[in-house]
Tab-separated table of C-alpha atoms in Angstrom:
chain	number	residue	atom	x	y	z
A	14	UNK	CA	-23.822	-56.701	-20.646
A	15	UNK	CA	-21.399	-55.592	-23.368
A	16	UNK	CA	-17.769	-56.612	-23.148
A	17	UNK	CA	-15.089	-55.495	-25.582
A	18	UNK	CA	-13.330	-58.372	-27.324
A	19	UNK	CA	-9.598	-58.005	-28.159
A	20	UNK	CA	-8.865	-57.325	-31.849
A	21	UNK	CA	-7.105	-60.575	-32.580
A	22	UNK	CA	-7.177	-60.092	-36.375
A	23	UNK	CA	-5.050	-56.956	-36.194
A	24	UNK	CA	-2.341	-58.689	-34.174
A	25	UNK	CA	-2.386	-61.660	-36.502
A	26	UNK	CA	-1.989	-59.393	-39.521
A	27	UNK	CA	0.953	-57.617	-37.961
A	28	UNK	CA	2.548	-60.966	-37.104
A	29	UNK	CA	2.027	-62.262	-40.650
A	30	UNK	CA	3.539	-59.101	-42.113
A	31	UNK	CA	6.552	-59.462	-39.842
A	32	UNK	CA	7.086	-63.040	-41.033
A	33	UNK	CA	6.800	-61.998	-44.685
A	34	UNK	CA	9.257	-59.127	-44.358
A	35	UNK	CA	11.678	-61.237	-42.328
A	36	UNK	CA	11.572	-63.937	-45.005
A	37	UNK	CA	12.145	-61.371	-47.763
A	38	UNK	CA	15.084	-59.873	-45.854
A	39	UNK	CA	16.671	-63.302	-45.358
A	40	UNK	CA	16.278	-64.123	-49.070
A	41	UNK	CA	17.818	-60.784	-50.088
A	42	UNK	CA	20.751	-61.330	-47.719
A	43	UNK	CA	21.316	-64.839	-49.092
A	44	UNK	CA	21.268	-63.523	-52.666
A	45	UNK	CA	23.800	-60.806	-51.798
A	46	UNK	CA	26.065	-63.324	-50.042
A	47	UNK	CA	25.857	-65.671	-53.043
A	48	UNK	CA	26.706	-62.869	-55.477
A	49	UNK	CA	29.675	-61.759	-53.393
A	50	UNK	CA	30.913	-65.340	-53.023
A	51	UNK	CA	30.791	-66.205	-56.706
A	52	UNK	CA	32.170	-62.817	-57.658
A	53	UNK	CA	35.146	-63.456	-55.375
A	54	UNK	CA	35.590	-67.049	-56.538
A	55	UNK	CA	35.600	-66.095	-60.203
A	56	UNK	CA	37.351	-62.761	-59.964
A	57	UNK	CA	39.562	-62.336	-62.985
A	58	UNK	CA	42.970	-60.741	-62.999
A	59	UNK	CA	45.114	-59.530	-65.818
A	60	UNK	CA	47.729	-61.918	-67.201
A	61	UNK	CA	51.225	-61.178	-65.897
A	62	UNK	CA	53.252	-58.874	-68.086
A	63	UNK	CA	56.475	-60.095	-69.625
A	64	UNK	CA	58.332	-58.212	-66.902
A	65	UNK	CA	56.460	-60.011	-64.118
A	66	UNK	CA	58.155	-63.375	-63.722
A	67	UNK	CA	58.097	-66.374	-61.507
A	68	UNK	CA	61.328	-67.884	-60.301
A	69	UNK	CA	62.938	-71.297	-60.553
A	70	UNK	CA	63.923	-72.647	-57.155
A	71	UNK	CA	67.680	-73.067	-56.919
A	72	UNK	CA	68.225	-76.812	-56.535
A	73	UNK	CA	69.185	-79.889	-58.481
A	74	UNK	CA	66.295	-81.396	-60.471
A	75	UNK	CA	64.339	-83.882	-58.369
A	76	UNK	CA	64.141	-87.478	-59.504
A	77	UNK	CA	60.549	-87.685	-58.292
A	78	UNK	CA	57.760	-85.162	-58.278
A	79	UNK	CA	57.170	-83.503	-54.913
A	80	UNK	CA	53.896	-83.857	-53.065
A	81	UNK	CA	52.504	-80.409	-52.346
A	82	UNK	CA	49.742	-80.342	-49.758
A	83	UNK	CA	49.097	-76.657	-50.390
A	84	UNK	CA	49.395	-75.941	-54.099
A	85	UNK	CA	49.077	-72.382	-55.387
A	86	UNK	CA	45.471	-71.464	-56.117
A	87	UNK	CA	44.934	-70.956	-59.863
A	88	UNK	CA	44.011	-67.564	-61.243
A	89	UNK	CA	42.296	-66.968	-64.550
A	90	UNK	CA	41.394	-64.216	-66.979
A	91	UNK	CA	39.109	-63.901	-69.960
A	92	UNK	CA	40.923	-63.333	-73.232
A	93	UNK	CA	39.279	-61.133	-75.845
A	94	UNK	CA	35.830	-62.128	-74.720
A	95	UNK	CA	36.586	-65.821	-74.239
A	96	UNK	CA	36.078	-66.912	-70.598
A	97	UNK	CA	38.532	-69.281	-68.868
A	98	UNK	CA	36.104	-72.207	-69.185
A	99	UNK	CA	35.920	-71.752	-72.973
A	100	UNK	CA	32.819	-72.414	-75.033
A	101	UNK	CA	32.227	-76.129	-74.590
A	102	UNK	CA	33.918	-79.433	-73.924
A	103	UNK	CA	35.279	-79.933	-70.406
A	104	UNK	CA	35.053	-76.593	-68.532
A	105	UNK	CA	37.366	-77.719	-65.714
A	106	UNK	CA	40.043	-78.851	-68.160
A	107	UNK	CA	39.730	-75.578	-70.059
A	108	UNK	CA	40.217	-73.565	-66.870
A	109	UNK	CA	43.319	-75.596	-66.056
A	110	UNK	CA	44.693	-74.763	-69.487
A	111	UNK	CA	43.944	-71.070	-69.092
A	112	UNK	CA	45.504	-70.278	-65.722
A	113	UNK	CA	47.735	-67.221	-65.733
A	114	UNK	CA	49.440	-67.072	-62.321
A	115	UNK	CA	53.183	-67.232	-61.856
A	116	UNK	CA	54.852	-69.598	-59.402
A	117	UNK	CA	58.064	-70.734	-57.762
A	118	UNK	CA	58.959	-73.537	-60.143
A	119	UNK	CA	60.462	-76.729	-58.774
A	120	UNK	CA	63.206	-78.311	-60.915
A	121	UNK	CA	62.317	-81.921	-61.718
A	122	UNK	CA	63.947	-84.458	-63.996
A	123	UNK	CA	62.420	-85.060	-67.405
A	124	UNK	CA	61.649	-88.699	-66.581
A	125	UNK	CA	59.728	-87.701	-63.450
A	126	UNK	CA	56.985	-86.409	-65.746
A	127	UNK	CA	57.432	-88.798	-68.662
A	128	UNK	CA	57.094	-91.798	-66.336
A	129	UNK	CA	54.172	-90.458	-64.294
A	130	UNK	CA	51.172	-92.816	-64.415
A	131	UNK	CA	47.418	-92.135	-64.395
A	132	UNK	CA	44.147	-94.065	-63.996
A	133	UNK	CA	43.213	-95.469	-67.404
A	134	UNK	CA	39.492	-95.211	-66.753
A	135	UNK	CA	39.542	-91.406	-67.049
A	136	UNK	CA	41.004	-91.254	-70.540
A	137	UNK	CA	38.724	-89.235	-72.844
A	138	UNK	CA	36.379	-88.452	-69.942
A	139	UNK	CA	35.345	-85.016	-68.699
A	140	UNK	CA	36.394	-84.134	-65.170
A	141	UNK	CA	32.804	-84.201	-63.926
A	142	UNK	CA	32.668	-87.922	-64.753
A	143	UNK	CA	35.887	-88.909	-62.971
A	144	UNK	CA	35.632	-91.307	-60.020
A	145	UNK	CA	36.645	-89.807	-56.678
A	146	UNK	CA	39.716	-92.038	-56.424
A	147	UNK	CA	40.934	-90.918	-59.850
A	148	UNK	CA	40.501	-87.278	-58.853
A	149	UNK	CA	42.661	-87.873	-55.809
A	150	UNK	CA	45.363	-89.611	-57.851
A	151	UNK	CA	45.534	-86.866	-60.472
A	152	UNK	CA	45.170	-84.111	-57.881
A	153	UNK	CA	48.240	-85.385	-56.089
A	154	UNK	CA	50.448	-83.921	-58.827
A	155	UNK	CA	48.341	-81.729	-61.095
A	156	UNK	CA	48.933	-78.053	-60.430
A	157	UNK	CA	52.543	-78.393	-59.274
A	158	UNK	CA	54.785	-75.583	-60.586
A	159	UNK	CA	57.632	-77.389	-62.355
A	160	UNK	CA	60.767	-76.569	-64.336
A	161	UNK	CA	62.109	-79.190	-66.761
A	162	UNK	CA	65.290	-79.197	-68.835
A	163	UNK	CA	65.604	-80.651	-72.305
A	164	UNK	CA	65.579	-79.735	-75.989
A	165	UNK	CA	62.853	-78.493	-78.275
A	166	UNK	CA	61.871	-80.949	-80.990
A	167	UNK	CA	59.723	-78.270	-82.582
A	168	UNK	CA	56.690	-76.036	-82.204
A	169	UNK	CA	53.429	-75.845	-84.130
A	170	UNK	CA	50.210	-73.866	-84.043
A	171	UNK	CA	47.214	-75.921	-82.932
A	172	UNK	CA	43.746	-75.912	-84.446
A	173	UNK	CA	40.684	-74.209	-82.932
A	174	UNK	CA	39.881	-75.554	-79.455
A	175	UNK	CA	37.078	-75.150	-76.937
A	176	UNK	CA	39.498	-73.690	-74.359
A	177	UNK	CA	39.986	-70.752	-76.754
A	178	UNK	CA	36.316	-70.543	-77.802
A	179	UNK	CA	37.161	-72.149	-81.157
A	180	UNK	CA	38.721	-68.898	-82.331
A	181	UNK	CA	39.840	-69.246	-85.941
A	182	UNK	CA	42.368	-66.413	-85.915
A	183	UNK	CA	46.000	-66.939	-84.982
A	184	UNK	CA	45.716	-64.980	-81.743
A	185	UNK	CA	43.265	-67.579	-80.386
A	186	UNK	CA	45.465	-70.608	-81.083
A	187	UNK	CA	47.723	-72.496	-78.684
A	188	UNK	CA	51.271	-73.395	-79.680
A	189	UNK	CA	52.218	-77.021	-79.109
A	190	UNK	CA	55.888	-77.187	-78.108
A	191	UNK	CA	57.483	-80.634	-77.933
A	192	UNK	CA	60.142	-81.023	-75.250
A	193	UNK	CA	62.513	-84.003	-75.487
A	194	UNK	CA	65.156	-85.236	-73.092
A	195	UNK	CA	68.110	-85.499	-75.481
A	196	UNK	CA	68.882	-84.051	-78.888
A	197	UNK	CA	68.309	-87.301	-80.782
A	198	UNK	CA	64.846	-88.041	-79.380
A	199	UNK	CA	61.694	-87.616	-81.445
A	200	UNK	CA	58.129	-86.743	-80.483
A	201	UNK	CA	57.284	-90.285	-79.390
A	202	UNK	CA	59.390	-89.596	-76.291
A	203	UNK	CA	58.289	-86.011	-75.791
A	204	UNK	CA	56.412	-84.040	-73.176
A	205	UNK	CA	53.902	-81.685	-74.755
A	206	UNK	CA	54.196	-78.162	-73.387
A	207	UNK	CA	51.854	-75.420	-74.517
A	208	UNK	CA	51.947	-71.680	-75.055
A	209	UNK	CA	48.492	-70.179	-74.551
A	210	UNK	CA	47.157	-67.093	-76.368
A	211	UNK	CA	46.723	-64.811	-73.353
A	212	UNK	CA	50.273	-65.427	-72.138
A	213	UNK	CA	51.854	-65.320	-75.582
A	214	UNK	CA	50.440	-61.830	-75.991
A	215	UNK	CA	52.633	-60.757	-73.057
A	216	UNK	CA	55.756	-62.486	-74.416
A	217	UNK	CA	56.531	-61.321	-77.983
A	218	UNK	CA	59.558	-63.625	-78.241
A	219	UNK	CA	57.394	-66.721	-77.810
A	220	UNK	CA	56.684	-66.861	-81.543
A	221	UNK	CA	56.894	-70.044	-83.602
A	222	UNK	CA	59.817	-68.823	-85.685
A	223	UNK	CA	61.875	-68.186	-82.544
A	224	UNK	CA	60.951	-71.468	-80.865
A	225	UNK	CA	61.747	-73.445	-83.994
A	226	UNK	CA	65.034	-71.578	-84.355
A	227	UNK	CA	65.978	-72.754	-80.861
A	228	UNK	CA	64.982	-76.286	-81.873
A	229	UNK	CA	67.122	-76.220	-85.030
A	230	UNK	CA	70.101	-74.856	-83.144
A	231	UNK	CA	69.723	-77.716	-80.621
A	232	UNK	CA	70.076	-75.311	-77.736
A	233	UNK	CA	69.293	-76.642	-74.282
A	234	UNK	CA	66.158	-75.167	-72.749
A	235	UNK	CA	64.349	-75.047	-69.444
A	236	UNK	CA	60.561	-74.899	-69.560
A	237	UNK	CA	58.691	-73.707	-66.466
A	238	UNK	CA	54.951	-73.881	-65.954
A	239	UNK	CA	52.072	-75.814	-64.467
A	240	UNK	CA	51.862	-79.598	-64.525
A	241	UNK	CA	48.519	-80.559	-66.037
A	242	UNK	CA	46.791	-83.798	-67.011
A	243	UNK	CA	45.054	-83.825	-70.404
A	244	UNK	CA	42.881	-86.943	-70.820
A	245	UNK	CA	41.944	-86.147	-74.412
A	246	UNK	CA	44.838	-87.651	-76.372
A	247	UNK	CA	45.756	-91.158	-75.151
A	248	UNK	CA	45.744	-92.356	-78.769
A	249	UNK	CA	48.753	-90.113	-79.493
A	250	UNK	CA	51.049	-91.768	-76.953
A	251	UNK	CA	54.100	-93.233	-78.716
A	252	UNK	CA	53.077	-91.307	-81.836
A	253	UNK	CA	53.255	-87.567	-81.206
A	254	UNK	CA	53.882	-87.615	-77.448
A	255	UNK	CA	55.220	-89.827	-74.696
A	256	UNK	CA	52.597	-89.009	-72.061
A	257	UNK	CA	49.332	-87.154	-71.569
A	258	UNK	CA	50.799	-85.256	-68.647
A	259	UNK	CA	51.731	-81.800	-69.941
A	260	UNK	CA	53.265	-78.531	-68.890
A	261	UNK	CA	50.283	-76.355	-69.685
A	262	UNK	CA	50.485	-73.465	-69.702
A	263	UNK	CA	54.140	-72.582	-70.146
A	264	UNK	CA	55.000	-69.632	-67.919
A	265	UNK	CA	58.701	-69.183	-68.668
A	266	UNK	CA	61.155	-70.306	-71.360
A	267	UNK	CA	64.915	-70.159	-70.853
A	268	UNK	CA	67.922	-71.202	-72.923
A	269	UNK	CA	71.333	-72.195	-71.660
A	270	UNK	CA	74.098	-69.811	-72.696
A	271	UNK	CA	77.629	-69.955	-71.317
A	272	UNK	CA	76.490	-72.200	-68.482
A	273	UNK	CA	73.698	-69.861	-67.391
A	274	UNK	CA	69.956	-69.812	-67.936
A	275	UNK	CA	68.743	-66.833	-69.966
A	276	UNK	CA	65.066	-65.930	-70.254
A	277	UNK	CA	64.196	-65.737	-73.951
A	278	UNK	CA	62.194	-62.583	-73.227
A	279	UNK	CA	65.609	-60.930	-72.911
A	280	UNK	CA	66.998	-62.184	-76.230
A	281	UNK	CA	67.220	-60.247	-79.484
A	282	UNK	CA	66.374	-62.908	-82.048
A	283	UNK	CA	67.076	-60.581	-84.962
A	284	UNK	CA	70.734	-60.471	-83.985
A	285	UNK	CA	71.028	-64.189	-83.291
A	286	UNK	CA	72.591	-66.493	-85.834
A	287	UNK	CA	70.752	-69.165	-87.786
A	288	UNK	CA	67.717	-69.076	-90.003
A	289	UNK	CA	64.579	-67.376	-88.837
């Protein structure tokens, strides 16, 4: 007696094919989600134009730095082919240096930054090698939008750096701007503030000759920007700087004229007195 047996192999093949195609579909979906996520996380925006400005909050300078639970999220942009993380060194530090977003800057006293401490065990160490506790301590204040009053000791073009892809030309160099509390102070008591290439391109008045003219004329200034910790130069404390906390990058420079703060973007330096 003949009896027809069910075709089990055909069902098994269809089931196997279903598993394969389901797996492929899941992998494709995961790849698409990953691409969209990283594209969103690293989306670049253009640096703000000179006409697009942050604001300084109207208040007396604080004696202590505020604690901000929700700091503004940094934004970045490549500059002439150089990505925000640069071409080597500490990528996280380089991104911090290359942020471009404006903020509402909180007036703080000069000594609030000059006297700010840090864990000594992270000096000269890349961010990826920082202990968790040190990250928390630095993260408590790094990334606060601050505005600090003082006087310019001077300004100088830096050498090639990894944050600017070691560009040799002038347009790839940072400007180091030394901010001091009083007119008689030297760099040993200064806060280093830095003008970055991508932002300087949007602010034609941020040139060395203009910054050094302000320094020579001993005009009071207010520097606004992002508080940043730079672990690379502890050996320069009490030599060319007073701290390794910096305002980096500078987002706005103002001078005091007739009791009011004037953005130097609005000044005509050709008509101003003093040597260029």
